[in-house]
CSV table of C-alpha atoms in Angstrom, one decimal:
chain,number,residue,atom,x,y,z
A,4,MET,CA,-0.1,0.1,-0.7
A,5,THR,CA,2.3,3.2,-1.1
A,6,ASN,CA,-0.1,4.9,-3.5
A,7,VAL,CA,-3.4,5.9,-1.5
A,8,PHE,CA,-6.8,8.3,-1.5
A,9,VAL,CA,-8.8,8.6,0.4
A,10,THR,CA,-12.2,10.6,0.4
A,11,GLY,CA,-13.4,12.1,3.6
A,12,GLY,CA,-10.5,12.4,4.7
A,13,SER,CA,-10.7,16.1,5.9
A,14,GLY,CA,-13.6,15.0,8.5
A,15,PHE,CA,-12.6,13.9,12.1
A,16,ILE,CA,-11.9,10.2,10.8
A,17,GLY,CA,-10.4,11.3,8.4
A,18,GLN,CA,-7.5,13.2,9.6
A,19,HIS,CA,-6.9,10.4,11.4
A,20,LEU,CA,-6.3,7.6,8.7
A,21,VAL,CA,-4.0,10.2,7.1
A,22,LYS,CA,-2.4,10.2,10.0
A,23,LYS,CA,-1.8,7.1,10.3
A,24,LEU,CA,-0.9,6.4,5.5
A,25,LYS,CA,1.6,8.1,6.2
A,26,GLN,CA,3.3,6.7,10.1
A,27,ASN,CA,3.1,3.8,7.5
A,28,GLY,CA,5.1,4.9,4.4
A,29,ALA,CA,2.1,5.7,1.8
A,30,GLN,CA,1.5,8.1,-0.3
A,31,VAL,CA,-1.5,10.5,0.3
A,32,PHE,CA,-3.4,11.8,-2.1
A,33,VAL,CA,-7.1,12.9,-0.7
A,34,LEU,CA,-10.1,14.8,-2.7
A,35,ALA,CA,-11.5,18.4,-1.6
A,36,ARG,CA,-14.3,19.9,-2.1
A,37,SER,CA,-13.4,23.2,-0.7
A,38,ARG,CA,-10.0,25.0,-1.0
A,39,ASP,CA,-10.1,25.0,3.5
A,40,ALA,CA,-10.5,21.2,3.0
A,41,ALA,CA,-7.2,20.9,1.0
A,42,THR,CA,-5.2,23.5,3.6
A,43,SER,CA,-5.8,21.2,6.1
A,44,VAL,CA,-5.0,17.8,4.6
A,45,SER,CA,-2.1,19.8,2.9
A,46,ALA,CA,-1.0,20.4,6.9
A,47,LEU,CA,-1.2,16.4,7.3
A,48,GLY,CA,1.6,16.4,4.3
A,49,ALA,CA,-0.8,14.8,1.6
A,50,THR,CA,-1.5,16.2,-1.4
A,51,PRO,CA,-5.3,17.5,-2.6
A,52,VAL,CA,-7.5,16.8,-4.9
A,53,MET,CA,-9.9,19.5,-5.8
A,54,GLY,CA,-12.7,17.6,-6.8
A,55,ASP,CA,-17.2,16.8,-6.2
A,56,LEU,CA,-18.2,13.1,-4.9
A,57,LEU,CA,-21.2,14.7,-7.1
A,58,ARG,CA,-19.9,16.0,-9.6
A,59,PRO,CA,-18.0,12.5,-11.3
A,60,GLU,CA,-16.6,14.9,-14.3
A,61,SER,CA,-14.4,16.8,-11.1
A,62,LEU,CA,-13.5,13.6,-10.7
A,63,ASN,CA,-11.5,13.5,-13.6
A,64,LYS,CA,-7.9,14.0,-12.1
A,65,LEU,CA,-7.8,11.2,-10.5
A,66,HIS,CA,-3.9,9.2,-10.8
A,67,LYS,CA,-4.1,5.4,-11.1
A,68,PHE,CA,-3.8,4.7,-7.5
A,69,ASP,CA,-3.0,1.4,-6.0
A,70,THR,CA,-5.9,1.5,-2.6
A,71,VAL,CA,-8.7,3.8,-2.0
A,72,PHE,CA,-10.5,4.5,0.9
A,73,HIS,CA,-13.9,5.7,1.3
A,74,LEU,CA,-14.8,7.6,4.4
A,75,ALA,CA,-17.1,10.5,2.5
A,76,GLY,CA,-20.9,11.0,3.6
A,77,THR,CA,-22.9,12.2,5.3
A,78,LEU,CA,-24.7,12.6,8.9
A,79,ASP,CA,-26.9,15.5,8.6
A,80,HIS,CA,-30.6,14.6,8.0
A,81,GLY,CA,-31.2,18.0,8.2
A,82,PRO,CA,-31.6,19.4,3.8
A,83,GLY,CA,-33.7,15.5,4.0
A,84,PRO,CA,-33.6,11.6,3.1
A,85,GLU,CA,-32.8,12.4,-1.1
A,86,ALA,CA,-30.0,14.3,-0.2
A,87,MET,CA,-29.1,11.9,2.5
A,88,LEU,CA,-28.8,9.1,-0.8
A,89,ALA,CA,-27.2,11.3,-2.8
A,90,ILE,CA,-24.7,11.6,-0.8
A,91,ASN,CA,-23.6,8.5,1.0
A,92,THR,CA,-25.1,6.2,-1.6
A,93,GLY,CA,-24.8,8.0,-4.8
A,94,GLY,CA,-21.1,9.1,-4.0
A,95,THR,CA,-20.4,5.9,-3.3
A,96,LYS,CA,-21.6,4.4,-6.7
A,97,ASN,CA,-19.2,7.4,-8.5
A,98,ILE,CA,-16.0,6.6,-6.6
A,99,VAL,CA,-16.7,2.6,-7.5
A,100,GLU,CA,-17.4,3.6,-11.4
A,101,TYR,CA,-14.0,5.5,-10.7
A,102,CYS,CA,-11.8,3.4,-9.3
A,103,LYS,CA,-12.7,0.4,-11.4
A,104,LYS,CA,-12.5,3.6,-14.5
A,105,ILE,CA,-8.6,3.8,-13.4
A,106,GLY,CA,-7.0,0.8,-12.4
A,107,VAL,CA,-7.6,0.5,-8.5
A,108,LYS,CA,-6.6,-2.7,-6.7
A,109,LYS,CA,-8.4,-2.7,-3.6
A,110,LEU,CA,-11.4,-0.1,-2.5
A,111,VAL,CA,-12.0,-0.5,1.7
A,112,TYR,CA,-15.3,1.0,2.4
A,113,LEU,CA,-16.1,3.2,5.7
A,114,SER,CA,-20.1,1.9,6.5
A,115,SER,CA,-22.1,1.2,10.1
A,116,LEU,CA,-24.3,-0.5,12.5
A,117,ALA,CA,-27.1,1.6,11.4
A,118,VAL,CA,-27.1,-1.0,8.5
A,119,ILE,CA,-28.4,-3.8,10.4
A,120,ALA,CA,-30.6,-2.3,13.0
A,121,ASP,CA,-33.9,-3.0,13.1
A,122,GLY,CA,-35.0,-1.8,16.2
A,123,SER,CA,-34.9,-4.9,18.3
A,124,ILE,CA,-32.2,-5.2,20.7
A,125,LEU,CA,-29.0,-7.0,19.1
A,126,THR,CA,-26.5,-8.0,21.9
A,127,ASP,CA,-22.7,-9.7,20.6
A,128,ILE,CA,-23.8,-9.5,16.8
A,129,ASP,CA,-20.8,-10.7,14.9
A,130,GLU,CA,-20.9,-10.0,10.6
A,131,GLN,CA,-22.9,-13.1,9.4
A,132,HIS,CA,-26.1,-11.0,11.7
A,133,PRO,CA,-28.3,-10.3,8.1
A,134,MET,CA,-29.7,-7.1,7.2
A,135,PRO,CA,-33.3,-5.5,8.1
A,136,LYS,CA,-35.3,-5.9,5.1
A,137,LYS,CA,-35.9,-2.6,6.5
A,138,ASN,CA,-33.8,0.0,7.4
A,139,ILE,CA,-35.1,2.2,10.5
A,140,GLY,CA,-34.3,5.7,9.1
A,141,SER,CA,-32.7,7.4,6.1
A,142,TYR,CA,-28.7,7.1,6.9
A,143,ALA,CA,-29.3,3.8,8.3
A,144,SER,CA,-30.9,2.5,4.3
A,145,SER,CA,-28.4,4.9,2.5
A,146,LYS,CA,-25.5,3.9,3.9
A,147,ALA,CA,-27.6,-0.4,3.1
A,148,GLU,CA,-28.0,0.7,-0.2
A,149,ALA,CA,-24.0,2.0,-0.7
A,150,GLU,CA,-23.5,-1.7,0.7
A,151,LYS,CA,-24.8,-3.0,-1.3
A,152,ILE,CA,-23.1,-1.3,-4.4
A,153,VAL,CA,-20.0,-1.6,-3.0
A,154,LEU,CA,-20.1,-5.3,-2.5
A,155,SER,CA,-21.4,-6.2,-6.2
A,156,ALA,CA,-18.8,-4.3,-7.6
A,157,ALA,CA,-15.4,-6.5,-7.0
A,158,ASP,CA,-14.6,-9.0,-9.3
A,159,GLU,CA,-10.9,-10.7,-10.3
A,160,ASP,CA,-9.4,-6.8,-11.1
A,161,LEU,CA,-11.1,-4.6,-7.9
A,162,ALA,CA,-11.0,-6.5,-4.3
A,163,THR,CA,-13.6,-4.3,-1.7
A,164,VAL,CA,-13.8,-4.8,1.9
A,165,ILE,CA,-16.1,-3.2,4.3
A,166,ILE,CA,-15.7,-2.1,7.7
A,167,ARG,CA,-18.6,-1.2,9.7
A,168,ALA,CA,-18.2,0.9,13.4
A,169,PRO,CA,-20.1,1.5,15.9
A,170,PHE,CA,-19.5,5.0,17.2
A,171,VAL,CA,-16.8,7.0,17.2
A,172,TRP,CA,-15.3,8.8,19.4
A,173,GLY,CA,-11.8,10.2,20.4
A,174,PRO,CA,-9.3,13.8,19.6
A,175,GLY,CA,-11.2,16.1,17.0
A,176,ASP,CA,-14.6,15.1,17.1
A,177,ASN,CA,-16.3,17.7,16.0
A,178,PHE,CA,-20.1,16.2,15.4
A,179,SER,CA,-20.8,13.5,18.2
A,180,LEU,CA,-19.3,14.8,21.4
A,181,PRO,CA,-20.5,18.9,20.5
A,182,LYS,CA,-24.3,17.9,20.2
A,183,LEU,CA,-24.1,15.5,22.9
A,184,ILE,CA,-22.7,18.9,24.8
A,185,GLU,CA,-25.1,20.5,23.7
A,186,SER,CA,-27.9,18.5,24.5
A,187,ILE,CA,-26.7,18.6,28.1
A,188,LYS,CA,-26.3,22.2,27.7
A,189,ASN,CA,-30.2,22.7,27.1
A,190,LYS,CA,-31.9,20.5,29.5
A,191,TYR,CA,-32.9,18.4,26.7
A,192,PHE,CA,-30.6,15.2,27.9
A,193,SER,CA,-31.4,12.4,28.9
A,194,TRP,CA,-30.6,9.0,29.3
A,195,ILE,CA,-32.9,5.9,28.4
A,196,ASP,CA,-34.4,3.1,31.3
A,197,GLN,CA,-31.1,4.8,33.1
A,198,GLY,CA,-28.2,4.2,30.3
A,199,ASN,CA,-27.6,0.9,32.3
A,200,TYR,CA,-26.9,-1.4,29.5
A,201,LEU,CA,-24.2,-2.9,26.8
A,202,PHE,CA,-22.8,-0.4,24.3
A,203,SER,CA,-20.2,-0.9,21.6
A,204,THR,CA,-17.6,2.1,20.6
A,205,CYS,CA,-14.7,2.3,18.3
A,206,HIS,CA,-11.5,5.3,19.8
A,207,VAL,CA,-10.3,6.7,16.3
A,208,TYR,CA,-7.3,5.1,17.2
A,209,ASN,CA,-8.6,2.1,16.6
A,210,LEU,CA,-10.8,2.2,13.7
A,211,VAL,CA,-7.9,4.0,12.0
A,212,ALA,CA,-5.4,1.0,12.4
A,213,GLY,CA,-8.8,-1.4,11.7
A,214,LEU,CA,-9.1,0.2,8.2
A,215,ALA,CA,-5.7,-0.5,7.4
A,216,ALA,CA,-5.3,-3.6,8.4
A,217,ALA,CA,-8.4,-4.3,5.8
A,218,ALA,CA,-6.4,-2.8,3.1
A,219,SER,CA,-3.8,-5.2,3.7
A,220,PHE,CA,-5.0,-8.6,4.8
A,221,GLY,CA,-9.2,-8.1,3.9
A,222,LYS,CA,-10.4,-10.1,1.8
A,223,SER,CA,-13.2,-9.1,-1.1
A,224,LYS,CA,-16.7,-8.7,-0.8
A,225,HIS,CA,-16.5,-9.3,3.5
A,226,VAL,CA,-17.3,-7.3,6.3
A,227,TYR,CA,-15.0,-6.2,8.8
A,228,TYR,CA,-16.7,-5.1,12.9
A,229,ILE,CA,-14.0,-2.6,14.4
A,230,GLN,CA,-14.5,-1.5,18.3
A,231,ASP,CA,-12.8,-0.9,21.5
A,232,GLY,CA,-11.0,-4.2,23.4
A,233,GLU,CA,-13.4,-3.8,25.6
A,234,THR,CA,-17.7,-3.1,26.8
A,235,LEU,CA,-19.2,-0.8,28.8
A,236,THR,CA,-22.2,0.6,29.9
A,237,ILE,CA,-23.7,3.2,27.6
A,238,ARG,CA,-24.0,5.4,30.7
A,239,GLN,CA,-20.2,3.8,32.1
A,240,PHE,CA,-18.9,5.7,28.9
A,241,LEU,CA,-21.0,8.7,28.2
A,242,GLU,CA,-20.5,10.1,31.6
A,243,THR,CA,-16.7,9.8,31.5
A,244,LEU,CA,-16.3,11.0,28.0
A,245,ILE,CA,-18.7,14.6,28.5
A,246,GLU,CA,-16.6,14.8,32.0
A,247,THR,CA,-13.8,14.4,30.1
A,248,GLN,CA,-14.5,18.1,29.1
A,249,GLY,CA,-15.3,19.4,32.3
A,250,ILE,CA,-19.1,19.1,32.2
A,251,LYS,CA,-20.6,17.1,34.6
A,252,VAL,CA,-24.0,15.0,33.5
A,253,PRO,CA,-27.7,14.9,34.4
A,254,SER,CA,-29.1,11.9,35.7
A,255,ARG,CA,-32.7,12.5,34.4
A,256,SER,CA,-33.9,9.2,32.2
A,257,THR,CA,-36.9,8.7,29.7
A,258,SER,CA,-37.9,4.6,29.9
A,259,ARG,CA,-37.7,3.6,26.4
A,260,LYS,CA,-41.1,2.8,26.7
A,261,THR,CA,-42.2,6.7,26.9
A,262,LEU,CA,-39.1,7.1,23.9
A,263,LYS,CA,-41.2,5.0,21.2
A,264,LEU,CA,-45.3,6.8,22.0
A,265,ILE,CA,-43.1,9.8,21.1
A,266,CYS,CA,-41.7,8.7,18.0
A,267,ASP,CA,-45.4,7.4,17.1
A,268,LEU,CA,-46.3,10.8,17.7
A,269,ILE,CA,-44.1,13.4,15.8
A,270,GLU,CA,-44.0,10.2,12.4
A,271,LEU,CA,-47.7,10.1,13.0
A,272,PRO,CA,-48.7,12.5,10.1
A,273,TRP,CA,-46.7,10.8,8.5
A,274,ARG,CA,-48.2,8.3,7.9
A,275,LEU,CA,-51.9,9.3,8.4
A,276,LEU,CA,-51.5,12.3,6.0
A,277,PRO,CA,-49.4,13.0,2.2
A,278,LEU,CA,-47.4,15.4,3.3
A,279,ARG,CA,-44.7,16.7,1.5
A,280,SER,CA,-42.3,17.4,3.8
A,281,HIS,CA,-40.3,14.2,5.3
A,282,ASN,CA,-40.7,11.8,7.7
A,283,PRO,CA,-38.4,13.4,10.4
A,284,THR,CA,-37.6,9.6,11.5
A,285,HIS,CA,-34.1,10.6,12.9
A,286,LEU,CA,-35.5,10.3,16.4
A,287,ARG,CA,-36.2,6.1,16.4
A,288,GLU,CA,-32.8,6.4,14.4
A,289,THR,CA,-31.2,7.3,17.5
A,290,MET,CA,-33.4,5.6,20.2
A,291,VAL,CA,-32.5,1.8,18.5
A,292,LEU,CA,-29.0,2.6,18.2
A,293,MET,CA,-27.9,4.4,21.2
A,294,GLY,CA,-31.6,3.8,23.4
A,295,GLN,CA,-31.0,0.1,23.8
A,296,PRO,CA,-28.2,-2.9,24.6
A,297,PHE,CA,-26.4,-3.4,20.7
A,298,TYR,CA,-22.9,-4.0,20.8
A,299,ILE,CA,-20.6,-6.9,18.5
A,300,THR,CA,-18.4,-8.8,18.9
A,301,SER,CA,-14.5,-8.0,16.6
A,302,ARG,CA,-13.1,-11.6,16.5
A,303,LYS,CA,-13.6,-11.7,12.8
A,304,ALA,CA,-11.6,-9.3,12.2
A,305,GLU,CA,-8.9,-9.9,15.3
A,306,ARG,CA,-8.9,-13.4,13.3
A,307,GLU,CA,-8.0,-12.2,10.1
A,308,LEU,CA,-6.6,-8.7,9.4
A,309,HIS,CA,-4.4,-9.2,12.9
A,310,TYR,CA,-6.1,-6.4,14.4
A,311,GLU,CA,-6.0,-5.8,18.1
A,312,PRO,CA,-6.7,-2.2,19.9
A,313,VAL,CA,-4.4,0.1,20.0
A,314,ILE,CA,-5.9,2.5,22.8
A,315,SER,CA,-7.8,2.4,26.0
A,316,PHE,CA,-10.4,3.5,27.5
A,317,ASP,CA,-8.2,4.8,30.1
A,318,GLU,CA,-5.8,5.9,28.7
A,319,GLY,CA,-8.7,7.6,25.7
A,320,PHE,CA,-10.3,9.3,28.7
A,321,SER,CA,-6.9,11.0,29.2
A,322,GLU,CA,-5.7,12.3,26.2
A,323,MET,CA,-9.8,13.5,25.4
A,324,ARG,CA,-9.1,15.9,29.3
A,325,LYS,CA,-6.2,17.1,28.1
A,326,ASP,CA,-7.7,18.1,24.7
A,327,GLY,CA,-10.3,19.5,26.9
A,328,LEU,CA,-8.5,21.1,29.1
A,329,LEU,CA,-6.7,23.0,25.9
A,330,ARG,CA,-9.4,23.4,23.9
A,331,ALA,CA,-10.6,25.3,27.4
A,332,LEU,CA,-7.3,27.9,27.5
A,333,ASN,CA,-7.8,28.9,23.8
């Protein structure tokens, strides 16, 4: 793996992956939609390539790469499901087509555990667990469709590997942790059933180690789960994570049954009436992914990718405390 291309390289996970690949001696090129993104990846020692996943013609500047890491995507439900589908699914389709066009040997795609969520409690799940007949929301649906595109593209010339990750955390997180902190400050944060249920997580250092391992050892048309070395309850994890930023987590709790009823009431008008706006399923999607037991096993990755976590919870939380102090001082 000497000549690699990364989409989403200016994002939270992408920046850590670029650093990891550079440390491994790879020559790294990163797709950049803006000059700010180009400046960001240049600072990491990577070469920016100006382009846009949603404009296939802009990808014509791509060179021949040995490996492509496709991380780019969106979690933002605001613009609606069509926009999410265009980015997460359409963007993946465009990247797959260009991988074939320029002769890429291996494509590693970063997906999500959301694709297997069906509303039921999922415990000790491995890669054999089937996808549901109907996904829980627009994000899960867009990622599931993208996975189908990636797997169907595999042939004797292009090997494709999928990494599914649970809740990703670590330094530089500019999405999940800020949203959690905002919910506490705005006084609408609540545990679900006290938060006393197991919940898989993945520190960003562990995730990028898994992504790099997938490029070296991953079998074509295979899916691998990457997670932290142990599993905590969501309360143990989130309380400690948020408190590393100097914020006390409230103890208020809501029952799962009550939250499900709230979701039903919010979505009811879209079920009964021919409304033109989008059914707001994101609350239900969040409840299913974070409001009940949901944990996996990464034994397959350990066995086939030789994956081992590179950072523990204690080490990760300690680093987050330092990161929080630095941000407070600045």
